[in-house]
Amino acid sequence: MLIPWLTFVPVVLLAAAVLVLPGAALSWALGARGFMSLALSAPLSVSLVAVASILAGMLGIPWSLWDVLALTAVAVASALAWSRWRASLVPRPRARRRRDTKELAIALGLPFLSIGGLIAIAMRSPDYFSQRYDNFFHLNAIQYVIDTGNASPFWIGTMTSPDGTLPFYPSAWHAVVSLVVATSGSSVVEGTNAAILVVAAVVWPASCVFLVRSLFGRSRVMTVAAGVLTSAFTAFPYLPLHYGVLYPLFLGLACAPVALAIVWQLVRPGKEPRRADTVVVLALLLPGVAVAHPGALLAVLALSLPMVVAAFVHKIVAARPPLRILWGGGLVLYLGAGLFALHVLRPPADQIYWPTIESIPAAIGSVVSAAVYGYPLALLPAGLIVVGVYSVIRRPSYGRWVALGSSAVGATLYVIVAASSSESLRNLITGPWYNNAPRLASIWVIGALPIAALGAVALVRWLTRSRVMIKLGGRMRGGSTTALGILGVALVVAAQGPALRQAGADIAFTYVLRNDAPIVTPDEYRLMEELRTIVPDSAVVAGDPYTGASFAYALSGRKVLMPHLLMQVSTDMQLINSRFSKEPDDPAMCRALIDTGVRYVLDFSAGGDFMKNNADFSGLEGLAGSPYVSLAAEDGAARLYRITSCGFGS
């Protein structure tokens, strides 16, 4: 099992390069240095990939890494010109920066090991994939991008809706992974798993540490605590990796803390001579968050609400009477724009159907115990959140109250979606997230984590005042690497418990490859991989998607008739799915086979459907012994038939 992981390392490194290097070049050109440049890198890279995919799609340019590099070169040149022009107007102050390499290494290194280790162990092998409903679309969409050379969010929906009834689909995830796959030569599954590890174990910790340091300053203990706590919450980054799976939202939320930090830097009180630069950075970040997933953009808008409202209130209070009306009007316009965004940025009404999952007292208890969406009590984050809230009340400041407000917004959204009896309220407030509790549970983590980090600092401050810990506390304040390392390891160990074990087990369950696997058995998996050596490039493979046969597109690169469970089904497709085994040589069937290109049928019917459905795929069953097909390959109970009716066998 070690060899697959060793050969997988270059794929992970390439995924990291795609997600970091373009944005790193742009952030450097914008004048960001040190950790800020690192934190901005991935979100800016996602923006560059997203915008490049749109432009390439509009211009008819085949999608490749060159598109991203070309846009990056243009963006870097423009940023350099902007920076020089701004410097001529407002010279950048030469602040004396404290070297914080040690604490950042601990803050980013420990979650890299703990998050990456948990997910890698749950995956079991880099060529296994999460057997979940939404992954039919996500894996196949990556292959579709590679086949069509188009990763635009205005194109990718044509895989399931050829007539354009799905005009926009958040495609930044698929664009990123397709670049990894096409450049490395890896499989779609390996490219996906590499991106998962980089986003969860690298991008997410860096984003959160940047947010916490922006809110509360660059304390050594705060930095380490923020980094380690990114691995302690079950609802993110782990929940989206087994529920759904929600890869687009997962990418967007991993970048969201950086956007939230930039909003804070833009609206916080005080003189900011380079506020225009902050506006530019925010404008460059938002396309990536939005194209990763609109729900992530709305999360930034929701969690930044206390920041912006507090800024408006501060201006209203401080301004002279005539200007108070102006600032008050601005606040009303801002709130109105937020309500408009909630109305516009939402899925179709027929997709907002998720019910409540618990009572209001239970939902509040879930938030307080950091056990959202039915997870066990997470003692460390729950305890630190309580201490953090007490710390805000005990030692209040503007930034602390704003952070507590963001945490309250996240908690309120979760309570509404999980427990509110008012469907009107749920549809208005949480409808943009499908009224789906797991999505709001993940968003809650972004608001709660800074308060937990604040609690960790308060707890360390209290402990270091005791006689037993006073020596260690002095070393922490002095920046001792050993003391900070001990603190970080202690937090990692304290975070281990039933909640994280459950999170790992949930991910492992979706990746399991055995006869009682969620969707695909080992026989079926092997046969789908073999299709690339059996089925010609031009042929299309039919199969009941509810048996897992649709995964064949991503696993083999051979086109399938049904790349997803829910899609537009043409008359020809319906005829083949429901009638082929009964009328294989009918003239209408022959025309349907010719028009669709179907020449093979995958039969996984022995394992049955993985979920209840009303779809009719009976025409793809009972083919054994039929004179109109020949057995092309089999592996255990999984069979591939070549169609010989309509003269195709001659």
Short mmCIF file of C-alpha atoms in Angstrom, two decimals, residues 7-213:
data_model
loop_
_atom_site.label_atom_id
_atom_site.label_comp_id
_atom_site.label_asym_id
_atom_site.label_seq_id
_atom_site.Cartn_x
_atom_site.Cartn_y
_atom_site.Cartn_z
CA THR A 7 3.82 7.62 -6.68
CA PHE A 8 0.96 9.88 -5.61
CA VAL A 9 3.28 12.50 -4.05
CA PRO A 10 4.11 14.23 -7.38
CA VAL A 11 0.37 14.60 -8.07
CA VAL A 12 -0.13 16.25 -4.69
CA LEU A 13 2.81 18.58 -5.32
CA LEU A 14 1.37 19.54 -8.69
CA ALA A 15 -2.02 20.22 -7.11
CA ALA A 16 -0.28 22.44 -4.57
CA ALA A 17 1.54 24.26 -7.37
CA VAL A 18 -1.69 24.90 -9.29
CA LEU A 19 -3.40 26.15 -6.15
CA VAL A 20 -0.53 28.30 -4.87
CA LEU A 21 1.93 29.54 -7.49
CA PRO A 22 -0.30 31.69 -9.76
CA GLY A 23 -1.78 33.47 -6.76
CA ALA A 24 1.62 33.80 -5.10
CA ALA A 25 2.96 35.64 -8.13
CA LEU A 26 -0.06 37.95 -8.16
CA SER A 27 0.03 38.63 -4.42
CA TRP A 28 3.74 39.47 -4.65
CA ALA A 29 3.04 41.87 -7.51
CA LEU A 30 0.37 43.52 -5.37
CA GLY A 31 2.95 44.13 -2.66
CA ALA A 32 2.00 41.38 -0.21
CA ARG A 33 4.94 39.82 1.58
CA GLY A 34 5.55 37.09 4.10
CA PHE A 35 2.62 35.15 5.47
CA MET A 36 0.07 37.48 3.91
CA SER A 37 1.38 36.56 0.48
CA LEU A 38 1.10 32.86 1.34
CA ALA A 39 -2.44 33.19 2.68
CA LEU A 40 -3.61 35.13 -0.38
CA SER A 41 -2.00 32.71 -2.82
CA ALA A 42 -4.60 29.93 -3.01
CA PRO A 43 -7.71 32.16 -3.10
CA LEU A 44 -6.10 34.33 -5.77
CA SER A 45 -5.10 31.21 -7.71
CA VAL A 46 -8.70 30.00 -7.63
CA SER A 47 -9.80 33.40 -8.96
CA LEU A 48 -7.23 33.24 -11.76
CA VAL A 49 -8.32 29.71 -12.69
CA ALA A 50 -12.01 30.67 -12.57
CA VAL A 51 -11.62 33.79 -14.70
CA ALA A 52 -9.29 32.01 -17.12
CA SER A 53 -11.85 29.24 -17.58
CA ILE A 54 -14.56 31.78 -18.40
CA LEU A 55 -12.38 33.70 -20.86
CA ALA A 56 -11.12 30.54 -22.54
CA GLY A 57 -14.69 29.30 -22.92
CA MET A 58 -15.84 32.59 -24.42
CA LEU A 59 -12.91 32.73 -26.85
CA GLY A 60 -13.06 29.06 -27.82
CA ILE A 61 -9.54 28.39 -26.54
CA PRO A 62 -8.94 24.79 -25.35
CA TRP A 63 -8.67 24.61 -21.59
CA SER A 64 -5.13 24.05 -20.33
CA LEU A 65 -2.59 25.30 -17.83
CA TRP A 66 -1.35 27.75 -20.46
CA ASP A 67 -4.62 29.67 -20.18
CA VAL A 68 -4.02 30.20 -16.46
CA LEU A 69 -0.38 31.13 -16.98
CA ALA A 70 -1.29 33.66 -19.67
CA LEU A 71 -3.90 35.33 -17.47
CA THR A 72 -1.50 35.25 -14.52
CA ALA A 73 1.15 37.06 -16.58
CA VAL A 74 -1.37 39.76 -17.55
CA ALA A 75 -2.61 40.07 -13.96
CA VAL A 76 0.93 40.29 -12.55
CA ALA A 77 1.93 42.98 -15.06
CA SER A 78 -1.24 44.96 -14.26
CA ALA A 79 -0.67 44.56 -10.50
CA LEU A 80 2.91 45.79 -10.79
CA ALA A 81 1.75 48.83 -12.73
CA TRP A 82 -0.94 49.49 -10.14
CA SER A 83 1.50 49.10 -7.24
CA ARG A 84 4.00 51.50 -8.75
CA TRP A 85 1.32 54.08 -9.51
CA ARG A 86 -0.08 53.80 -5.98
CA ALA A 87 3.40 54.05 -4.47
CA SER A 88 3.91 57.34 -6.29
CA LEU A 89 0.76 58.68 -4.62
CA VAL A 90 0.88 56.98 -1.23
CA PRO A 91 4.32 55.61 -0.32
CA ARG A 92 4.17 52.25 1.39
CA PRO A 93 5.43 52.56 4.99
CA ARG A 94 8.42 50.39 5.80
CA ALA A 95 7.14 48.64 8.85
CA ARG A 96 9.62 46.67 10.91
CA ARG A 97 8.25 43.17 10.86
CA ARG A 98 8.82 40.66 13.61
CA ARG A 99 10.06 37.33 12.34
CA ASP A 100 7.31 34.81 12.99
CA THR A 101 8.58 31.87 10.98
CA LYS A 102 8.69 29.47 13.93
CA GLU A 103 5.13 29.90 15.12
CA LEU A 104 3.82 29.86 11.55
CA ALA A 105 5.70 26.64 10.86
CA ILE A 106 4.04 25.07 13.90
CA ALA A 107 0.63 26.60 13.13
CA LEU A 108 0.63 25.29 9.56
CA GLY A 109 2.71 22.15 10.00
CA LEU A 110 0.63 20.49 12.72
CA PRO A 111 -2.73 20.75 10.91
CA PHE A 112 -1.00 19.66 7.70
CA LEU A 113 -0.04 16.44 9.47
CA SER A 114 -3.24 15.94 11.46
CA ILE A 115 -5.76 16.85 8.75
CA GLY A 116 -3.77 15.25 5.96
CA GLY A 117 -3.17 12.14 8.03
CA LEU A 118 -6.81 11.69 8.97
CA ILE A 119 -8.01 12.11 5.39
CA ALA A 120 -5.25 9.96 3.86
CA ILE A 121 -5.99 7.13 6.31
CA ALA A 122 -9.70 7.42 5.51
CA MET A 123 -9.01 7.31 1.76
CA ARG A 124 -6.97 4.08 2.20
CA SER A 125 -5.55 4.41 -1.32
CA PRO A 126 -5.09 7.42 -3.64
CA ASP A 127 -7.00 5.64 -6.42
CA TYR A 128 -10.14 5.09 -4.33
CA PHE A 129 -12.95 7.63 -4.53
CA SER A 130 -15.84 8.79 -2.38
CA GLN A 131 -18.88 6.74 -3.31
CA ARG A 132 -21.49 9.40 -2.84
CA TYR A 133 -24.44 10.72 -4.86
CA ASP A 134 -22.91 14.04 -5.95
CA ASN A 135 -19.61 12.46 -6.91
CA PHE A 136 -21.17 11.05 -10.06
CA PHE A 137 -21.33 14.63 -11.28
CA HIS A 138 -18.05 15.89 -9.83
CA LEU A 139 -15.79 13.09 -11.11
CA ASN A 140 -17.50 12.88 -14.49
CA ALA A 141 -17.51 16.67 -14.89
CA ILE A 142 -13.72 16.70 -14.59
CA GLN A 143 -13.48 14.12 -17.37
CA TYR A 144 -16.01 16.16 -19.35
CA VAL A 145 -13.82 19.26 -19.02
CA ILE A 146 -10.82 17.29 -20.29
CA ASP A 147 -12.79 15.82 -23.20
CA THR A 148 -14.43 19.08 -24.32
CA GLY A 149 -11.59 21.46 -23.49
CA ASN A 150 -13.98 23.81 -21.70
CA ALA A 151 -14.07 24.44 -17.93
CA SER A 152 -16.32 27.50 -17.94
CA PRO A 153 -19.12 27.61 -15.35
CA PHE A 154 -21.40 28.52 -18.25
CA TRP A 155 -20.51 25.28 -20.06
CA ILE A 156 -20.02 22.51 -17.57
CA GLY A 157 -23.76 22.09 -16.96
CA THR A 158 -24.23 20.90 -20.55
CA MET A 159 -22.93 17.51 -19.45
CA THR A 160 -26.32 16.82 -17.90
CA SER A 161 -28.42 19.55 -19.54
CA PRO A 162 -27.43 19.81 -23.21
CA ASP A 163 -30.17 22.34 -23.96
CA GLY A 164 -28.67 24.89 -21.56
CA THR A 165 -31.31 24.70 -18.83
CA LEU A 166 -28.42 24.67 -16.33
CA PRO A 167 -26.79 27.94 -17.48
CA PHE A 168 -24.37 28.24 -14.57
CA TYR A 169 -22.67 25.63 -12.44
CA PRO A 170 -19.84 26.49 -10.01
CA SER A 171 -16.88 24.94 -11.79
CA ALA A 172 -13.71 26.25 -10.11
CA TRP A 173 -13.16 22.87 -8.41
CA HIS A 174 -13.49 20.98 -11.68
CA ALA A 175 -11.27 23.50 -13.49
CA VAL A 176 -8.51 23.14 -10.89
CA VAL A 177 -8.63 19.34 -10.77
CA SER A 178 -8.77 19.03 -14.56
CA LEU A 179 -5.52 21.01 -14.76
CA VAL A 180 -3.92 18.65 -12.26
CA VAL A 181 -5.11 15.60 -14.18
CA ALA A 182 -4.20 16.88 -17.64
CA THR A 183 -0.77 18.14 -16.57
CA SER A 184 0.27 15.18 -14.41
CA GLY A 185 -1.27 12.40 -16.48
CA SER A 186 -2.92 11.06 -13.34
CA SER A 187 -6.41 9.63 -13.18
CA VAL A 188 -9.42 11.78 -12.39
CA VAL A 189 -9.69 10.05 -9.03
CA GLU A 190 -6.06 10.71 -8.11
CA GLY A 191 -6.30 14.33 -9.19
CA THR A 192 -9.42 14.77 -7.06
CA ASN A 193 -7.81 13.20 -3.99
CA ALA A 194 -4.70 15.33 -4.41
CA ALA A 195 -6.77 18.49 -4.53
CA ILE A 196 -8.74 17.37 -1.47
CA LEU A 197 -5.56 16.95 0.57
CA VAL A 198 -4.09 20.29 -0.50
CA VAL A 199 -7.28 22.27 0.10
CA ALA A 200 -8.01 20.64 3.47
CA ALA A 201 -4.49 20.45 4.90
CA VAL A 202 -2.82 23.52 3.35
CA VAL A 203 -5.31 26.09 2.07
CA TRP A 204 -7.80 25.87 4.94
CA PRO A 205 -5.27 26.23 7.82
CA ALA A 206 -3.49 29.14 6.13
CA SER A 207 -6.80 30.89 5.49
CA CYS A 208 -7.97 30.58 9.08
CA VAL A 209 -4.65 31.64 10.60
CA PHE A 210 -4.72 34.72 8.39
CA LEU A 211 -8.26 35.55 9.51
CA VAL A 212 -7.48 35.15 13.21
CA ARG A 213 -4.29 37.22 12.99
#
